[in-house]
GROMACS .gro file of N, CA, C and O in nm:
model
  444
    1MET      N    1  -5.815  -5.172   0.234
    1MET     CA    2  -5.678  -5.217   0.245
    1MET      C    3  -5.632  -5.265   0.108
    1MET      O    4  -5.652  -5.195   0.013
    2ASN      N    5  -5.578  -5.384   0.096
    2ASN     CA    6  -5.525  -5.428  -0.031
    2ASN      C    7  -5.588  -5.561  -0.070
    2ASN      O    8  -5.581  -5.658   0.005
    3ASN      N    9  -5.646  -5.567  -0.189
    3ASN     CA   10  -5.713  -5.689  -0.234
    3ASN      C   11  -5.617  -5.802  -0.265
    3ASN      O   12  -5.657  -5.917  -0.272
    4ASN      N   13  -5.488  -5.771  -0.285
    4ASN     CA   14  -5.390  -5.873  -0.320
    4ASN      C   15  -5.333  -5.943  -0.198
    4ASN      O   16  -5.260  -6.039  -0.211
    5VAL      N   17  -5.363  -5.895  -0.079
    5VAL     CA   18  -5.311  -5.956   0.043
    5VAL      C   19  -5.431  -6.001   0.126
    5VAL      O   20  -5.524  -5.926   0.150
    6ASP      N   21  -5.428  -6.128   0.170
    6ASP     CA   22  -5.537  -6.182   0.251
    6ASP      C   23  -5.521  -6.133   0.395
    6ASP      O   24  -5.449  -6.192   0.473
    7CYS      N   25  -5.588  -6.025   0.426
    7CYS     CA   26  -5.576  -5.967   0.560
    7CYS      C   27  -5.695  -6.003   0.648
    7CYS      O   28  -5.712  -5.944   0.755
    8ARG      N   29  -5.776  -6.094   0.605
    8ARG     CA   30  -5.884  -6.145   0.689
    8ARG      C   31  -5.972  -6.032   0.744
    8ARG      O   32  -6.014  -6.035   0.859
    9GLU      N   33  -5.997  -5.932   0.661
    9GLU     CA   34  -6.074  -5.816   0.705
    9GLU      C   35  -6.213  -5.853   0.754
    9GLU      O   36  -6.259  -5.799   0.855
   10LYS      N   37  -6.280  -5.945   0.685
   10LYS     CA   38  -6.415  -5.984   0.728
   10LYS      C   39  -6.410  -6.049   0.866
   10LYS      O   40  -6.496  -6.024   0.950
   11GLU      N   41  -6.310  -6.133   0.887
   11GLU     CA   42  -6.295  -6.199   1.017
   11GLU      C   43  -6.266  -6.096   1.127
   11GLU      O   44  -6.324  -6.103   1.235
   12ILE      N   45  -6.181  -5.999   1.096
   12ILE     CA   46  -6.147  -5.896   1.194
   12ILE      C   47  -6.271  -5.813   1.228
   12ILE      O   48  -6.298  -5.787   1.346
   13LEU      N   49  -6.345  -5.773   1.126
   13LEU     CA   50  -6.468  -5.696   1.150
   13LEU      C   51  -6.568  -5.776   1.234
   13LEU      O   52  -6.631  -5.721   1.325
   14LYS      N   53  -6.582  -5.904   1.203
   14LYS     CA   54  -6.674  -5.988   1.279
   14LYS      C   55  -6.630  -5.995   1.425
   14LYS      O   56  -6.712  -5.985   1.517
   15ARG      N   57  -6.501  -6.012   1.447
   15ARG     CA   58  -6.448  -6.017   1.584
   15ARG      C   59  -6.473  -5.885   1.657
   15ARG      O   60  -6.513  -5.885   1.774
   16LEU      N   61  -6.450  -5.773   1.589
   16LEU     CA   62  -6.471  -5.642   1.652
   16LEU      C   63  -6.618  -5.620   1.688
   16LEU      O   64  -6.650  -5.566   1.795
   17LYS      N   65  -6.706  -5.663   1.601
   17LYS     CA   66  -6.850  -5.651   1.630
   17LYS      C   67  -6.890  -5.739   1.748
   17LYS      O   68  -6.971  -5.699   1.831
   18THR      N   69  -6.831  -5.858   1.755
   18THR     CA   70  -6.858  -5.947   1.868
   18THR      C   71  -6.808  -5.885   1.998
   18THR      O   72  -6.877  -5.887   2.100
   19ILE      N   73  -6.687  -5.829   1.994
   19ILE     CA   74  -6.632  -5.761   2.112
   19ILE      C   75  -6.722  -5.647   2.155
   19ILE      O   76  -6.752  -5.630   2.273
   20ASN      N   77  -6.768  -5.571   2.057
   20ASN     CA   78  -6.859  -5.460   2.086
   20ASN      C   79  -6.987  -5.510   2.153
   20ASN      O   80  -7.035  -5.451   2.251
   21GLY      N   81  -7.040  -5.619   2.104
   21GLY     CA   82  -7.159  -5.677   2.164
   21GLY      C   83  -7.136  -5.722   2.308
   21GLY      O   84  -7.220  -5.701   2.396
   22HIS      N   85  -7.020  -5.781   2.330
   22HIS     CA   86  -6.986  -5.824   2.467
   22HIS      C   87  -6.970  -5.704   2.560
   22HIS      O   88  -7.011  -5.709   2.676
   23MET      N   89  -6.911  -5.597   2.508
   23MET     CA   90  -6.896  -5.475   2.590
   23MET      C   91  -7.033  -5.421   2.628
   23MET      O   92  -7.055  -5.382   2.744
   24ASN      N   93  -7.125  -5.417   2.535
   24ASN     CA   94  -7.261  -5.370   2.563
   24ASN      C   95  -7.327  -5.460   2.669
   24ASN      O   96  -7.399  -5.410   2.756
   25ALA      N   97  -7.303  -5.590   2.660
   25ALA     CA   98  -7.360  -5.684   2.757
   25ALA      C   99  -7.302  -5.658   2.897
   25ALA      O  100  -7.375  -5.666   2.997
   26VAL      N  101  -7.173  -5.625   2.904
   26VAL     CA  102  -7.111  -5.596   3.034
   26VAL      C  103  -7.170  -5.469   3.094
   26VAL      O  104  -7.196  -5.463   3.215
   27VAL      N  105  -7.196  -5.370   3.011
   27VAL     CA  106  -7.260  -5.248   3.060
   27VAL      C  107  -7.396  -5.281   3.120
   27VAL      O  108  -7.430  -5.236   3.230
   28LYS      N  109  -7.472  -5.365   3.051
   28LYS     CA  110  -7.605  -5.405   3.102
   28LYS      C  111  -7.590  -5.484   3.232
   28LYS      O  112  -7.672  -5.470   3.324
   29MET      N  113  -7.486  -5.568   3.239
   29MET     CA  114  -7.462  -5.643   3.363
   29MET      C  115  -7.438  -5.549   3.480
   29MET      O  116  -7.490  -5.570   3.590
   30MET      N  117  -7.360  -5.445   3.455
   30MET     CA  118  -7.334  -5.346   3.561
   30MET      C  119  -7.462  -5.274   3.599
   30MET      O  120  -7.490  -5.256   3.718
   31GLU      N  121  -7.539  -5.234   3.499
   31GLU     CA  122  -7.664  -5.163   3.525
   31GLU      C  123  -7.764  -5.250   3.602
   31GLU      O  124  -7.839  -5.200   3.685
   32ASN      N  125  -7.760  -5.381   3.576
   32ASN     CA  126  -7.850  -5.475   3.642
   32ASN      C  127  -7.791  -5.533   3.771
   32ASN      O  128  -7.846  -5.627   3.828
   33GLU      N  129  -7.677  -5.476   3.811
   33GLU     CA  130  -7.610  -5.513   3.937
   33GLU      C  131  -7.580  -5.663   3.947
   33GLU      O  132  -7.602  -5.726   4.050
   34LYS      N  133  -7.528  -5.718   3.838
   34LYS     CA  134  -7.486  -5.858   3.839
   34LYS      C  135  -7.363  -5.872   3.928
   34LYS      O  136  -7.291  -5.775   3.952
   35PRO      N  137  -7.336  -5.994   3.975
   35PRO     CA  138  -7.219  -6.014   4.061
   35PRO      C  139  -7.089  -5.977   3.990
   35PRO      O  140  -7.073  -6.001   3.870
   36TYR      N  141  -6.997  -5.918   4.067
   36TYR     CA  142  -6.871  -5.873   4.010
   36TYR      C  143  -6.792  -5.986   3.946
   36TYR      O  144  -6.727  -5.966   3.844
   37ASP      N  145  -6.796  -6.106   4.005
   37ASP     CA  146  -6.717  -6.214   3.947
   37ASP      C  147  -6.764  -6.249   3.806
   37ASP      O  148  -6.683  -6.279   3.718
   38GLU      N  149  -6.894  -6.239   3.781
   38GLU     CA  150  -6.947  -6.264   3.646
   38GLU      C  151  -6.901  -6.155   3.549
   38GLU      O  152  -6.866  -6.184   3.434
   39ILE      N  153  -6.900  -6.032   3.596
   39ILE     CA  154  -6.857  -5.919   3.513
   39ILE      C  155  -6.709  -5.930   3.481
   39ILE      O  156  -6.667  -5.913   3.366
   40ILE      N  157  -6.630  -5.963   3.583
   40ILE     CA  158  -6.485  -5.978   3.562
   40ILE      C  159  -6.456  -6.089   3.464
   40ILE      O  160  -6.370  -6.075   3.375
   41PHE      N  161  -6.529  -6.200   3.475
   41PHE     CA  162  -6.512  -6.311   3.382
   41PHE      C  163  -6.536  -6.265   3.238
   41PHE      O  164  -6.460  -6.299   3.147
   42GLN      N  165  -6.642  -6.187   3.218
   42GLN     CA  166  -6.673  -6.135   3.084
   42GLN      C  167  -6.565  -6.039   3.035
   42GLN      O  168  -6.527  -6.040   2.918
   43LEU      N  169  -6.516  -5.953   3.125
   43LEU     CA  170  -6.411  -5.859   3.086
   43LEU      C  171  -6.282  -5.930   3.048
   43LEU      O  172  -6.212  -5.888   2.956
   44GLU      N  173  -6.251  -6.039   3.118
   44GLU     CA  174  -6.133  -6.118   3.082
   44GLU      C  175  -6.150  -6.178   2.943
   44GLU      O  176  -6.055  -6.182   2.864
   45ALA      N  177  -6.269  -6.225   2.912
   45ALA     CA  178  -6.296  -6.281   2.779
   45ALA      C  179  -6.281  -6.173   2.672
   45ALA      O  180  -6.226  -6.197   2.564
   46ILE      N  181  -6.329  -6.053   2.704
   46ILE     CA  182  -6.317  -5.941   2.610
   46ILE      C  183  -6.171  -5.906   2.588
   46ILE      O  184  -6.127  -5.884   2.474
   47ARG      N  185  -6.094  -5.901   2.696
   47ARG     CA  186  -5.951  -5.869   2.683
   47ARG      C  187  -5.880  -5.972   2.596
   47ARG      O  188  -5.801  -5.936   2.509
   48SER      N  189  -5.913  -6.098   2.615
   48SER     CA  190  -5.853  -6.204   2.534
   48SER      C  191  -5.892  -6.188   2.387
   48SER      O  192  -5.808  -6.202   2.297
   49ALA      N  193  -6.019  -6.158   2.363
   49ALA     CA  194  -6.065  -6.139   2.225
   49ALA      C  195  -5.997  -6.020   2.159
   49ALA      O  196  -5.961  -6.025   2.041
   50ILE      N  197  -5.979  -5.912   2.234
   50ILE     CA  198  -5.909  -5.794   2.181
   50ILE      C  199  -5.765  -5.830   2.149
   50ILE      O  200  -5.713  -5.793   2.043
   51SER      N  201  -5.700  -5.903   2.238
   51SER     CA  202  -5.561  -5.943   2.215
   51SER      C  203  -5.548  -6.028   2.089
   51SER      O  204  -5.460  -6.006   2.006
   52ASN      N  205  -5.637  -6.126   2.074
   52ASN     CA  206  -5.632  -6.213   1.956
   52ASN      C  207  -5.658  -6.135   1.828
   52ASN      O  208  -5.591  -6.155   1.726
   53THR      N  209  -5.753  -6.043   1.833
   53THR     CA  210  -5.786  -5.962   1.715
   53THR      C  211  -5.670  -5.869   1.680
   53THR      O  212  -5.636  -5.852   1.562
   54THR      N  213  -5.609  -5.812   1.782
   54THR     CA  214  -5.494  -5.724   1.760
   54THR      C  215  -5.380  -5.802   1.695
   54THR      O  216  -5.313  -5.752   1.604
   55SER      N  217  -5.359  -5.923   1.739
   55SER     CA  218  -5.253  -6.007   1.683
   55SER      C  219  -5.279  -6.036   1.535
   55SER      O  220  -5.188  -6.026   1.452
   56ILE      N  221  -5.402  -6.068   1.501
   56ILE     CA  222  -5.437  -6.093   1.361
   56ILE      C  223  -5.415  -5.968   1.277
   56ILE      O  224  -5.358  -5.974   1.168
   57LEU      N  225  -5.458  -5.854   1.329
   57LEU     CA  226  -5.442  -5.728   1.257
   57LEU      C  227  -5.294  -5.693   1.240
   57LEU      O  228  -5.252  -5.648   1.132
   58ALA      N  229  -5.214  -5.716   1.342
   58ALA     CA  230  -5.070  -5.689   1.333
   58ALA      C  231  -5.005  -5.779   1.228
   58ALA      O  232  -4.918  -5.735   1.152
   59GLN      N  233  -5.047  -5.906   1.222
   59GLN     CA  234  -4.995  -5.997   1.120
   59GLN      C  235  -5.030  -5.946   0.980
   59GLN      O  236  -4.946  -5.950   0.889
   60CYS      N  237  -5.151  -5.897   0.966
   60CYS     CA  238  -5.193  -5.841   0.836
   60CYS      C  239  -5.108  -5.720   0.800
   60CYS      O  240  -5.071  -5.702   0.684
   61TYR      N  241  -5.079  -5.638   0.900
   61TYR     CA  242  -4.997  -5.519   0.878
   61TYR      C  243  -4.858  -5.559   0.828
   61TYR      O  244  -4.806  -5.501   0.732
   62VAL      N  245  -4.800  -5.661   0.887
   62VAL     CA  246  -4.668  -5.710   0.842
   62VAL      C  247  -4.678  -5.760   0.698
   62VAL      O  248  -4.596  -5.724   0.613
   63GLN      N  249  -4.780  -5.842   0.669
   63GLN     CA  250  -4.796  -5.896   0.534
   63GLN      C  251  -4.814  -5.785   0.431
   63GLN      O  252  -4.754  -5.789   0.323
   64LEU      N  253  -4.899  -5.689   0.464
   64LEU     CA  254  -4.927  -5.580   0.371
   64LEU      C  255  -4.802  -5.496   0.345
   64LEU      O  256  -4.772  -5.460   0.232
   65THR      N  257  -4.729  -5.467   0.451
   65THR     CA  258  -4.607  -5.387   0.436
   65THR      C  259  -4.505  -5.460   0.349
   65THR      O  260  -4.441  -5.400   0.262
   66MET      N  261  -4.491  -5.590   0.372
   66MET     CA  262  -4.397  -5.668   0.290
   66MET      C  263  -4.443  -5.673   0.145
   66MET      O  264  -4.362  -5.658   0.053
   67PHE      N  265  -4.572  -5.692   0.123
   67PHE     CA  266  -4.627  -5.697  -0.012
   67PHE      C  267  -4.603  -5.565  -0.084
   67PHE      O  268  -4.558  -5.563  -0.199
   68GLU      N  269  -4.632  -5.454  -0.016
   68GLU     CA  270  -4.613  -5.322  -0.078
   68GLU      C  271  -4.466  -5.297  -0.109
   68GLU      O  272  -4.434  -5.238  -0.213
   69SER      N  273  -4.377  -5.342  -0.024
   69SER     CA  274  -4.235  -5.327  -0.048
   69SER      C  275  -4.192  -5.403  -0.174
   69SER      O  276  -4.117  -5.352  -0.257
   70MET      N  277  -4.244  -5.525  -0.188
   70MET     CA  278  -4.210  -5.605  -0.306
   70MET      C  279  -4.273  -5.548  -0.432
   70MET      O  280  -4.215  -5.555  -0.539
   71GLN      N  281  -4.394  -5.490  -0.420
   71GLN     CA  282  -4.461  -5.427  -0.534
   71GLN      C  283  -4.379  -5.311  -0.589
   71GLN      O  284  -4.383  -5.283  -0.708
   72LYS      N  285  -4.308  -5.243  -0.500
   72LYS     CA  286  -4.225  -5.130  -0.542
   72LYS      C  287  -4.098  -5.177  -0.612
   72LYS      O  288  -4.020  -5.095  -0.659
   73GLY      N  289  -4.077  -5.308  -0.613
   73GLY     CA  290  -3.959  -5.362  -0.678
   73GLY      C  291  -3.842  -5.381  -0.584
   73GLY      O  292  -3.731  -5.408  -0.627
   74ASP      N  293  -3.867  -5.368  -0.455
   74ASP     CA  294  -3.761  -5.389  -0.356
   74ASP      C  295  -3.739  -5.539  -0.338
   74ASP      O  296  -3.805  -5.605  -0.260
   75LYS      N  297  -3.644  -5.591  -0.416
   75LYS     CA  298  -3.617  -5.734  -0.409
   75LYS      C  299  -3.555  -5.773  -0.275
   75LYS      O  300  -3.573  -5.883  -0.227
   76SER      N  301  -3.482  -5.681  -0.214
   76SER     CA  302  -3.415  -5.711  -0.088
   76SER      C  303  -3.505  -5.688   0.032
   76SER      O  304  -3.465  -5.712   0.144
   77LEU      N  305  -3.626  -5.642   0.012
   77LEU     CA  306  -3.720  -5.613   0.118
   77LEU      C  307  -3.657  -5.519   0.221
   77LEU      O  308  -3.592  -5.561   0.315
   78ASP      N  309  -3.674  -5.393   0.201
   78ASP     CA  310  -3.620  -5.289   0.286
   78ASP      C  311  -3.660  -5.313   0.431
   78ASP      O  312  -3.777  -5.307   0.466
   79LEU      N  313  -3.562  -5.340   0.517
   79LEU     CA  314  -3.589  -5.371   0.657
   79LEU      C  315  -3.655  -5.255   0.730
   79LEU      O  316  -3.736  -5.277   0.820
   80ASP      N  317  -3.620  -5.132   0.693
   80ASP     CA  318  -3.682  -5.017   0.758
   80ASP      C  319  -3.833  -5.014   0.734
   80ASP      O  320  -3.909  -4.972   0.820
   81SER      N  321  -3.876  -5.060   0.619
   81SER     CA  322  -4.019  -5.054   0.587
   81SER      C  323  -4.101  -5.155   0.666
   81SER      O  324  -4.221  -5.136   0.686
   82ILE      N  325  -4.038  -5.264   0.710
   82ILE     CA  326  -4.113  -5.363   0.787
   82ILE      C  327  -4.078  -5.360   0.936
   82ILE      O  328  -4.135  -5.437   1.013
   83LYS      N  329  -3.991  -5.272   0.975
   83LYS     CA  330  -3.949  -5.265   1.116
   83LYS      C  331  -4.067  -5.232   1.208
   83LYS      O  332  -4.090  -5.301   1.307
   84LYS      N  333  -4.144  -5.130   1.173
   84LYS     CA  334  -4.257  -5.089   1.258
   84LYS      C  335  -4.362  -5.199   1.272
   84LYS      O  336  -4.402  -5.232   1.384
   85PRO      N  337  -4.411  -5.259   1.162
   85PRO     CA  338  -4.511  -5.364   1.180
   85PRO      C  339  -4.460  -5.484   1.258
   85PRO      O  340  -4.534  -5.545   1.335
   86ILE      N  341  -4.333  -5.519   1.241
   86ILE     CA  342  -4.278  -5.632   1.316
   86ILE      C  343  -4.269  -5.596   1.464
   86ILE      O  344  -4.299  -5.679   1.550
   87GLU      N  345  -4.231  -5.472   1.496
   87GLU     CA  346  -4.227  -5.428   1.636
   87GLU      C  347  -4.366  -5.436   1.698
   87GLU      O  348  -4.382  -5.479   1.813
   88ILE      N  349  -4.467  -5.396   1.623
   88ILE     CA  350  -4.605  -5.402   1.672
   88ILE      C  351  -4.644  -5.547   1.698
   88ILE      O  352  -4.700  -5.581   1.803
   89LEU      N  353  -4.615  -5.635   1.604
   89LEU     CA  354  -4.648  -5.776   1.618
   89LEU      C  355  -4.578  -5.836   1.740
   89LEU      O  356  -4.639  -5.911   1.818
   90MET      N  357  -4.452  -5.801   1.760
   90MET     CA  358  -4.379  -5.852   1.876
   90MET      C  359  -4.438  -5.799   2.006
   90MET      O  360  -4.451  -5.874   2.104
   91ARG      N  361  -4.476  -5.672   2.009
   91ARG     CA  362  -4.535  -5.614   2.130
   91ARG      C  363  -4.668  -5.681   2.163
   91ARG      O  364  -4.695  -5.716   2.277
   92VAL      N  365  -4.748  -5.704   2.061
   92VAL     CA  366  -4.878  -5.771   2.080
   92VAL      C  367  -4.855  -5.913   2.132
   92VAL      O  368  -4.923  -5.958   2.224
   93SER      N  369  -4.759  -5.983   2.076
   93SER     CA  370  -4.730  -6.120   2.118
   93SER      C  371  -4.682  -6.121   2.263
   93SER      O  372  -4.721  -6.208   2.341
   94GLU      N  373  -4.599  -6.025   2.299
   94GLU     CA  374  -4.548  -6.017   2.436
   94GLU      C  375  -4.662  -5.990   2.535
   94GLU      O  376  -4.671  -6.053   2.640
   95GLN      N  377  -4.752  -5.899   2.499
   95GLN     CA  378  -4.866  -5.868   2.586
   95GLN      C  379  -4.955  -5.991   2.602
   95GLN      O  380  -5.003  -6.019   2.711
   96SER      N  381  -4.976  -6.063   2.493
   96SER     CA  382  -5.060  -6.182   2.498
   96SER      C  383  -4.997  -6.287   2.588
   96SER      O  384  -5.066  -6.352   2.667
   97LEU      N  385  -4.867  -6.304   2.579
   97LEU     CA  386  -4.796  -6.400   2.663
   97LEU      C  387  -4.807  -6.361   2.810
   97LEU      O  388  -4.834  -6.445   2.895
   98LYS      N  389  -4.789  -6.233   2.841
   98LYS     CA  390  -4.801  -6.187   2.979
   98LYS      C  391  -4.941  -6.213   3.033
   98LYS      O  392  -4.958  -6.255   3.147
   99GLN      N  393  -5.043  -6.189   2.951
   99GLN     CA  394  -5.182  -6.213   2.994
   99GLN      C  395  -5.206  -6.362   3.019
   99GLN      O  396  -5.272  -6.399   3.115
  100SER      N  397  -5.148  -6.446   2.935
  100SER     CA  398  -5.165  -6.590   2.953
  100SER      C  399  -5.099  -6.636   3.083
  100SER      O  400  -5.156  -6.717   3.157
  101ILE      N  401  -4.982  -6.583   3.112
  101ILE     CA  402  -4.912  -6.617   3.236
  101ILE      C  403  -4.992  -6.569   3.357
  101ILE      O  404  -5.008  -6.642   3.455
  102GLN      N  405  -5.047  -6.447   3.348
  102GLN     CA  406  -5.130  -6.394   3.456
  102GLN      C  407  -5.251  -6.483   3.480
  102GLN      O  408  -5.284  -6.515   3.594
  103THR      N  409  -5.317  -6.523   3.374
  103THR     CA  410  -5.435  -6.608   3.385
  103THR      C  411  -5.398  -6.742   3.447
  103THR      O  412  -5.468  -6.791   3.537
  104LEU      N  413  -5.288  -6.798   3.402
  104LEU     CA  414  -5.243  -6.926   3.456
  104LEU      C  415  -5.212  -6.914   3.605
  104LEU      O  416  -5.252  -6.998   3.685
  105ASN      N  417  -5.143  -6.808   3.643
  105ASN     CA  418  -5.111  -6.786   3.784
  105ASN      C  419  -5.236  -6.773   3.868
  105ASN      O  420  -5.246  -6.825   3.978
  106THR      N  421  -5.335  -6.702   3.816
  106THR     CA  422  -5.462  -6.684   3.886
  106THR      C  423  -5.532  -6.818   3.904
  106THR      O  424  -5.582  -6.850   4.012
  107GLU      N  425  -5.535  -6.898   3.797
  107GLU     CA  426  -5.601  -7.029   3.804
  107GLU      C  427  -5.530  -7.122   3.902
  107GLU      O  428  -5.594  -7.196   3.975
  108VAL      N  429  -5.397  -7.117   3.904
  108VAL     CA  430  -5.320  -7.202   3.996
  108VAL      C  431  -5.348  -7.160   4.140
  108VAL      O  432  -5.363  -7.244   4.228
  109ASN      N  433  -5.359  -7.032   4.165
  109ASN     CA  434  -5.387  -6.982   4.300
  109ASN      C  435  -5.527  -7.018   4.348
  109ASN      O  436  -5.551  -7.027   4.467
  110LEU      N  437  -5.619  -7.040   4.254
  110LEU     CA  438  -5.755  -7.076   4.291
  110LEU      C  439  -5.767  -7.223   4.331
  110LEU      O  440  -5.861  -7.261   4.398
  111VAL      N  441  -5.673  -7.305   4.285
  111VAL     CA  442  -5.679  -7.449   4.310
  111VAL      C  443  -5.635  -7.481   4.450
  111VAL      O  444  -5.564  -7.429   4.519
   0.00000   0.00000   0.00000
């Protein structure tokens, strides 16, 4: 990517490797016929981790796009050049919010 923009690449890679490890563990849980509620709990954690990682990556995409636009000498920051990364960031944020509401609703129903 770009060395001039702090895109937290090491953190993102670490998160992706952790997610991968959790996915492998879920496969083993299925193979070992673990209870479904335990598997679902793990899958929910994985989904949350993917959402958080996607959000970080989308933020990096916005930063990188803005940096590259300024490097080209675009003092006004061409809105077309950052439109796509901002749309991605907004979509990721919306999905994360929906998941949080779903989780909250589920927890409230369990009480």
